[in-house]
PDB file of C-alpha atoms in Angstrom:
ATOM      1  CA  UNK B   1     130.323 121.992 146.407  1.00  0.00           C
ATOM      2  CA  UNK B   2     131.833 118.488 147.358  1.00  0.00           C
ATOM      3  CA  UNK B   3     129.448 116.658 149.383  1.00  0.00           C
ATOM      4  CA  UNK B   4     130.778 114.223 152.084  1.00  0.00           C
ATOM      5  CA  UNK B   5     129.862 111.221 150.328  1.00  0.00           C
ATOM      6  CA  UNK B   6     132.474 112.996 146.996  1.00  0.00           C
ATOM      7  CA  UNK B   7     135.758 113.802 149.006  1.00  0.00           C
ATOM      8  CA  UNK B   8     137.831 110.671 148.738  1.00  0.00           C
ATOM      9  CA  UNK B   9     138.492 108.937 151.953  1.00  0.00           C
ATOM     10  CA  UNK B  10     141.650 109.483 153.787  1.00  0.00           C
ATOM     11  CA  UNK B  11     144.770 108.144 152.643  1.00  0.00           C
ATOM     12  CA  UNK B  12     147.345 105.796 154.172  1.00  0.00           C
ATOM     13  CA  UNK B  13     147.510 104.393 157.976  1.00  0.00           C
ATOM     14  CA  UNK B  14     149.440 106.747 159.893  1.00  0.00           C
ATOM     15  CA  UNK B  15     152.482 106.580 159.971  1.00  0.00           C
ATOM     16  CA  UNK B  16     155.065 108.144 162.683  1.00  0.00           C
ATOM     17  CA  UNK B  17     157.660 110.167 160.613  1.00  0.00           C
ATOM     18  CA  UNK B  18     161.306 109.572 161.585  1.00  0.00           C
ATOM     19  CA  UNK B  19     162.835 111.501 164.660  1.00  0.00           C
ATOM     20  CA  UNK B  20     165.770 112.282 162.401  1.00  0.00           C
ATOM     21  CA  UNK B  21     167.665 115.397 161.658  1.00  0.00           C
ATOM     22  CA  UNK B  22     165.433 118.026 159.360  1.00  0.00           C
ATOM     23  CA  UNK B  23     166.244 119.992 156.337  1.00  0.00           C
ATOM     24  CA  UNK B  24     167.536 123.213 158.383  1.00  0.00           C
ATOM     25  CA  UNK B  25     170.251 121.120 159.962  1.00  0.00           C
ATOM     26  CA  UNK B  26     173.491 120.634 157.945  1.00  0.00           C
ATOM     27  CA  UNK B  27     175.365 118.803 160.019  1.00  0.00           C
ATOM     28  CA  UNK B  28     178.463 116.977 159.278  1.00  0.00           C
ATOM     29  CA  UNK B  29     179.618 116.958 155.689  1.00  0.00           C
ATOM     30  CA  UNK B  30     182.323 114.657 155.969  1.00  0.00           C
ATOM     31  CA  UNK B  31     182.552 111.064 154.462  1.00  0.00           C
ATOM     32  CA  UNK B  32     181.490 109.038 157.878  1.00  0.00           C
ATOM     33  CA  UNK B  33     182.781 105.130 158.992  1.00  0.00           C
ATOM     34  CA  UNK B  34     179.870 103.595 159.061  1.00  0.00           C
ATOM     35  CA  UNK B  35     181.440 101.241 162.354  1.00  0.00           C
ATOM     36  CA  UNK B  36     180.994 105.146 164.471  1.00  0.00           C
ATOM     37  CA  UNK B  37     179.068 103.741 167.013  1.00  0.00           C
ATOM     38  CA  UNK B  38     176.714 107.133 167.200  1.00  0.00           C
ATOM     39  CA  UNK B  39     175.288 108.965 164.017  1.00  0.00           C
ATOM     40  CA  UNK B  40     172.719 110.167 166.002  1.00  0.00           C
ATOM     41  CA  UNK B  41     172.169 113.990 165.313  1.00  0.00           C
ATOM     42  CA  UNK B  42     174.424 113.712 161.570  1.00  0.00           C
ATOM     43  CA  UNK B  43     173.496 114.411 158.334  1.00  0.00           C
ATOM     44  CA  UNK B  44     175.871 111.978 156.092  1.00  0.00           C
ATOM     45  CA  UNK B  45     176.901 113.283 152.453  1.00  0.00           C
ATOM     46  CA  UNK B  46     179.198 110.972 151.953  1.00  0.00           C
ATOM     47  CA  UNK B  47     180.564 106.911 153.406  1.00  0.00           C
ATOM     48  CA  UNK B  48     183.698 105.497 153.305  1.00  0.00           C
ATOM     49  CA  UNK B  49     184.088 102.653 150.507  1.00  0.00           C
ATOM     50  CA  UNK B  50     183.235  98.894 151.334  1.00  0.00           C
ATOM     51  CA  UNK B  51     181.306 100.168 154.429  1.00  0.00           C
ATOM     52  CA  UNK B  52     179.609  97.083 155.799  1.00  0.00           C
ATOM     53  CA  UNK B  53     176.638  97.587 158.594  1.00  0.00           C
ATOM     54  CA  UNK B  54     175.956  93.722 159.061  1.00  0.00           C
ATOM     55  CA  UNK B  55     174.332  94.123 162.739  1.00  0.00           C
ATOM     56  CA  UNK B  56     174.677  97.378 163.329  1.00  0.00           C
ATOM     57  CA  UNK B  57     172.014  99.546 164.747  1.00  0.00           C
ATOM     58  CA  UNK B  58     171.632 103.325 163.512  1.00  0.00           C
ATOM     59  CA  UNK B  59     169.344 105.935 164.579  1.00  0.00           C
ATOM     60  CA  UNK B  60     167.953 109.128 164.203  1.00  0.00           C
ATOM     61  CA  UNK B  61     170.421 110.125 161.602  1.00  0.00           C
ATOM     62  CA  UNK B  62     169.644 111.391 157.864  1.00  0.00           C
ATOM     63  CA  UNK B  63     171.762 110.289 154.678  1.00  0.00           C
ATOM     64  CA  UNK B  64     171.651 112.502 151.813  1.00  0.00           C
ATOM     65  CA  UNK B  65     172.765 111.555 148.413  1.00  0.00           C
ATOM     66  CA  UNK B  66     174.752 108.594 149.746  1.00  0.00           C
ATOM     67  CA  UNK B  67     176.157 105.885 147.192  1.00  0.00           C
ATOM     68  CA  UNK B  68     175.524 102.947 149.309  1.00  0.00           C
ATOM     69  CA  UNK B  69     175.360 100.818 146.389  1.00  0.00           C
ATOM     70  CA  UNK B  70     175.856  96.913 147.370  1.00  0.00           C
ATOM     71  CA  UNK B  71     176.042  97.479 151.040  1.00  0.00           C
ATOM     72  CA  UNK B  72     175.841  94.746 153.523  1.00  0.00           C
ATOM     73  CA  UNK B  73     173.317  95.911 156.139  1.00  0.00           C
ATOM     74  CA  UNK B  74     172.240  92.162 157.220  1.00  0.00           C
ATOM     75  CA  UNK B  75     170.603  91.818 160.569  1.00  0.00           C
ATOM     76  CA  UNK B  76     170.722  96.059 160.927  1.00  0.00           C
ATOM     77  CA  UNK B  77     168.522  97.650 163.394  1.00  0.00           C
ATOM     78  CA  UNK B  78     167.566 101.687 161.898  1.00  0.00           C
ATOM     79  CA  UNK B  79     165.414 103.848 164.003  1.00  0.00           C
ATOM     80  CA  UNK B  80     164.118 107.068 163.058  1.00  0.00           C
ATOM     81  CA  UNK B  81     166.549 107.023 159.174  1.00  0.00           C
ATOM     82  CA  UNK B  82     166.127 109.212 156.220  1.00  0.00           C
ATOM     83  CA  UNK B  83     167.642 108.149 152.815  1.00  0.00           C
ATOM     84  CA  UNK B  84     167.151 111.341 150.533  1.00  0.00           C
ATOM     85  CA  UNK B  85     168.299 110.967 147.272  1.00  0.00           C
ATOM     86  CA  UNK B  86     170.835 108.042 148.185  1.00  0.00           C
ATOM     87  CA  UNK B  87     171.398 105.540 145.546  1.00  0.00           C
ATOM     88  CA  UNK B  88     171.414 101.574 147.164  1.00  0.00           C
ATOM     89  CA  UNK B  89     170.669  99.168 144.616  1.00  0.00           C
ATOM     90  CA  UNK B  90     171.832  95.900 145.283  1.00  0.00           C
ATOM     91  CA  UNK B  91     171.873  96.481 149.572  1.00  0.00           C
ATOM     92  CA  UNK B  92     171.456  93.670 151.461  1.00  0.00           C
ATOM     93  CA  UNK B  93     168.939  94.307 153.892  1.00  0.00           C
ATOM     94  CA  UNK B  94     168.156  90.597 155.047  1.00  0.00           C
ATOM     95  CA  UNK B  95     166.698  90.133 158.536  1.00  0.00           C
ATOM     96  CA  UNK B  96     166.851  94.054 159.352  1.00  0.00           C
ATOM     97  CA  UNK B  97     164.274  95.587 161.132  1.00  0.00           C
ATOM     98  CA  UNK B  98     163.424  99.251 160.442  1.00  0.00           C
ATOM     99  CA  UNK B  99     161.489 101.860 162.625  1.00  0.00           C
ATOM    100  CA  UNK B 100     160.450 105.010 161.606  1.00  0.00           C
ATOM    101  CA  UNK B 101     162.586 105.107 158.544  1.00  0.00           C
ATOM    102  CA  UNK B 102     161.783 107.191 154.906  1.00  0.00           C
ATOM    103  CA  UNK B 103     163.040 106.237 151.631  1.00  0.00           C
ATOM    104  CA  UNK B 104     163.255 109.391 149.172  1.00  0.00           C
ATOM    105  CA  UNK B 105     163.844 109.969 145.792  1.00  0.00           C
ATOM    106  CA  UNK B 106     166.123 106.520 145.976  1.00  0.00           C
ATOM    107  CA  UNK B 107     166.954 103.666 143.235  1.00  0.00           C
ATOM    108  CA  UNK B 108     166.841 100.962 145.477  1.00  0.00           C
ATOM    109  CA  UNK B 109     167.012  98.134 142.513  1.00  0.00           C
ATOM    110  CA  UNK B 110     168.027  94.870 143.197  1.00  0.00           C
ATOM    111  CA  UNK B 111     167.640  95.820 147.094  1.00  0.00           C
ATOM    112  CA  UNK B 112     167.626  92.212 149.181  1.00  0.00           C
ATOM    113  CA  UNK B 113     165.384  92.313 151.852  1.00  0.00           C
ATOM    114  CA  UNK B 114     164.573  88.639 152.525  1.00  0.00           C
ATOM    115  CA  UNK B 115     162.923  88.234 156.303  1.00  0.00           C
ATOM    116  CA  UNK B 116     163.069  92.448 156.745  1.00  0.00           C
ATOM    117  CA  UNK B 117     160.739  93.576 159.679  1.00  0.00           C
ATOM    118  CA  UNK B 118     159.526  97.437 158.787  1.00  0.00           C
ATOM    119  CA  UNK B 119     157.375  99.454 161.112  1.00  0.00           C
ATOM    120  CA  UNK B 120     156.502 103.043 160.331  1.00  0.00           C
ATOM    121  CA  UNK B 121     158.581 102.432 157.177  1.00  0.00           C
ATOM    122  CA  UNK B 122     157.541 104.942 154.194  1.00  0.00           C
ATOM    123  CA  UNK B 123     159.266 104.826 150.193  1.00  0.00           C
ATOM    124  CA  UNK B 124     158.384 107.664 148.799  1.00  0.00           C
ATOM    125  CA  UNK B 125     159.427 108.020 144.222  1.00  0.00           C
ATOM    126  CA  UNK B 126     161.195 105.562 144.440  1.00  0.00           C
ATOM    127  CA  UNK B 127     162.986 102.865 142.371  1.00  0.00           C
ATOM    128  CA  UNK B 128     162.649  99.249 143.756  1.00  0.00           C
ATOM    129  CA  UNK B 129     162.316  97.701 140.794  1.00  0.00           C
ATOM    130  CA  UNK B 130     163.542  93.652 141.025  1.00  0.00           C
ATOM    131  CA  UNK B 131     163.660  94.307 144.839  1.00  0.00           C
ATOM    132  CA  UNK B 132     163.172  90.802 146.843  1.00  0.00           C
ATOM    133  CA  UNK B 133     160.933  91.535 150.152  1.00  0.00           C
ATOM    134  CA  UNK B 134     160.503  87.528 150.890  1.00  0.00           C
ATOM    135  CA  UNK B 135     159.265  86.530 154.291  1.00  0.00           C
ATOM    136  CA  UNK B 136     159.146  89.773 155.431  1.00  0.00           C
ATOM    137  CA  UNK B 137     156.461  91.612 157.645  1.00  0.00           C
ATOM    138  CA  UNK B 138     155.304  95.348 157.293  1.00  0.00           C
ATOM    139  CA  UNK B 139     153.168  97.394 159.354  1.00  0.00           C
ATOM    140  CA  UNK B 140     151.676 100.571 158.786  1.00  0.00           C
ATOM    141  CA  UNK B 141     154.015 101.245 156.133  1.00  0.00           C
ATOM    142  CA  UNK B 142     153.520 103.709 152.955  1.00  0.00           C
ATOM    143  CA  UNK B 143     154.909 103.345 149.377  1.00  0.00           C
ATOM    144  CA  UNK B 144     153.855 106.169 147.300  1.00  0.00           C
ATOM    145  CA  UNK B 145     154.818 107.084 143.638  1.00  0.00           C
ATOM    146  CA  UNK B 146     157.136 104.212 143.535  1.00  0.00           C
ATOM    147  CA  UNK B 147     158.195 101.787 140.541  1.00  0.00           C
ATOM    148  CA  UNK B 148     157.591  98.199 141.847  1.00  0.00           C
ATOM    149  CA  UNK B 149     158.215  96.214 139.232  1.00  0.00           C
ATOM    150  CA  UNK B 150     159.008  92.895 139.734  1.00  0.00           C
ATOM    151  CA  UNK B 151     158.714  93.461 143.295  1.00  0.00           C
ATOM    152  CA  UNK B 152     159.161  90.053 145.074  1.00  0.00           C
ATOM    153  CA  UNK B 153     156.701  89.787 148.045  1.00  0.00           C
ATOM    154  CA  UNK B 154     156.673  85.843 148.363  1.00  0.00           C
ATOM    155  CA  UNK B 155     155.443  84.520 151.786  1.00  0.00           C
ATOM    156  CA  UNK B 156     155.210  88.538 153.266  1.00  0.00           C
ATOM    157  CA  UNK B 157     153.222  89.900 155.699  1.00  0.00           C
ATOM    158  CA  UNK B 158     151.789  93.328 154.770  1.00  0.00           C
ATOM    159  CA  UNK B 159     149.270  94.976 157.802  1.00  0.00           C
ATOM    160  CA  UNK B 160     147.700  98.213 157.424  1.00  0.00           C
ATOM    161  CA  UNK B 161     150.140  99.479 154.732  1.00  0.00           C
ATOM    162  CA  UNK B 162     149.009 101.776 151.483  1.00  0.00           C
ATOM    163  CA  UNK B 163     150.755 101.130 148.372  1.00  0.00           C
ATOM    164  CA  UNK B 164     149.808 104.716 146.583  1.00  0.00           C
ATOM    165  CA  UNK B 165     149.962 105.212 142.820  1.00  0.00           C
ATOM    166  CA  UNK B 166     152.884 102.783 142.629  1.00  0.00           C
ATOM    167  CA  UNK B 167     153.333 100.690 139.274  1.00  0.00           C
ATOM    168  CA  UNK B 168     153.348  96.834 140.591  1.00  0.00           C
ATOM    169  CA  UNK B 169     153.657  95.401 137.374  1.00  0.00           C
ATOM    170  CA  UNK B 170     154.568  91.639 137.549  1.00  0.00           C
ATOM    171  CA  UNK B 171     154.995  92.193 141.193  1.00  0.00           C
ATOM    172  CA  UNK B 172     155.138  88.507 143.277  1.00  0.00           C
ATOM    173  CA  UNK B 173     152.178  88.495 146.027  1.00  0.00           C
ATOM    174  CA  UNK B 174     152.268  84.478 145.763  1.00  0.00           C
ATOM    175  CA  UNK B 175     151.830  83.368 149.383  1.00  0.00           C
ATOM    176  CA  UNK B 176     151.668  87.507 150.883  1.00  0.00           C
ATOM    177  CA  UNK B 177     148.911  87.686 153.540  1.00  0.00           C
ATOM    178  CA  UNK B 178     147.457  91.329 153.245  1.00  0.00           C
ATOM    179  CA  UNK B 179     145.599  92.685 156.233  1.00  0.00           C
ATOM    180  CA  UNK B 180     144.172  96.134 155.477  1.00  0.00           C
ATOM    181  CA  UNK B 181     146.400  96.916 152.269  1.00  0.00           C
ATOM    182  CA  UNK B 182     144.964  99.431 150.016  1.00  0.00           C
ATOM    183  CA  UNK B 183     146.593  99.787 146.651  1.00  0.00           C
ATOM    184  CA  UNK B 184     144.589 103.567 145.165  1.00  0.00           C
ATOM    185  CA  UNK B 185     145.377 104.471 141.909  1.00  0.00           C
ATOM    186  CA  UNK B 186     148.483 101.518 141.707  1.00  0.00           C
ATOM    187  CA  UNK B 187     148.936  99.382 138.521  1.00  0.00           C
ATOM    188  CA  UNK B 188     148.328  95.721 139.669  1.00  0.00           C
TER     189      UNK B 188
END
């Protein structure tokens, strides 16, 4: 029998799962204009092409397998957001700030997110590999299963954040001040 001293310690900071639509809900199935001032409540299968969210603020909505691939998002404000399965390699997601939002199963490569403020921000398998996180500040986030290759985390800001069985390899922490990061079972 395990004693306390062999179960491994607790996992990951807590962090507050979106307040987005769940799994039961359908909602909408159309292709959605991004400029609809209120996705609150949606489920979005599908976006109209050369959808741009520079400044836009979304929340408590749920895209599910979503080619946002390129996007503009700069300066975008998402509360409570679920990406399931959405492919957005290549977004631009410079200056954003992010609450409560889950990446899921989403190739993400290439993703620009120079000066990107995430709180309550988990990535969860997947691909970031070549993503550019300069400048930018995270607290209480969670990346788990995750390839993080060439991650570029020059000059961030990481605060109680987990990086969980994640592969890091050639990853850029020049400059990144790390304030109760744990990196279990990750390849450094």
């Amino acid at each position: 029998m395990p004693t306390r001293r062999d179960r491994p310690e607790p996992v990951g900071p807590r962090v507050d799962a979106p307040r987005a639509p769940d799994d039961t809900d359908d909602g909408d199935d159309d292709v959605v204009l991004l400029a609809e001032s209120d996705l609150a409540g949606r489920v979005v299968h599908g976006v109209a092409p050369g959808a741009v969210l520079d400044g836009a603020e979304v929340s408590g909505c749920r895209f599910e397998g979503v080619r946002l691939t390129a996007m503009s998002a700069r300066q975008a404000r998402l509360t409570d957001v679920v990406f399931r399965n959405c492919e957005l390699s290549g977004v631009n997601l410079e200056e954003a700030l992010l609450t409560r939002v889950r990446f899921e199963g989403c190739r993400a490569e290439g993703l620009d997110g120079g000066l990107l403020r995430a709180r309550h921000v988990g990535f969860r398998d997947t691909k970031l590999t070549d993503a550019a996180f300069r400048m930018s500040s995270w607290d209480r986030c969670h990346l788990e299963s995750s390839d993080l290759r060439r991650l570029d985390l020059l000059d961030a800001e990481l605060t109680t954040t987990d990086i969980e069985a994640c592969d890091l390899t050639e990853a850029d922490l020049t400059r990144a001040r790390l304030r109760e990061v744990r990196f279990p079972r990750s390849t450094l």
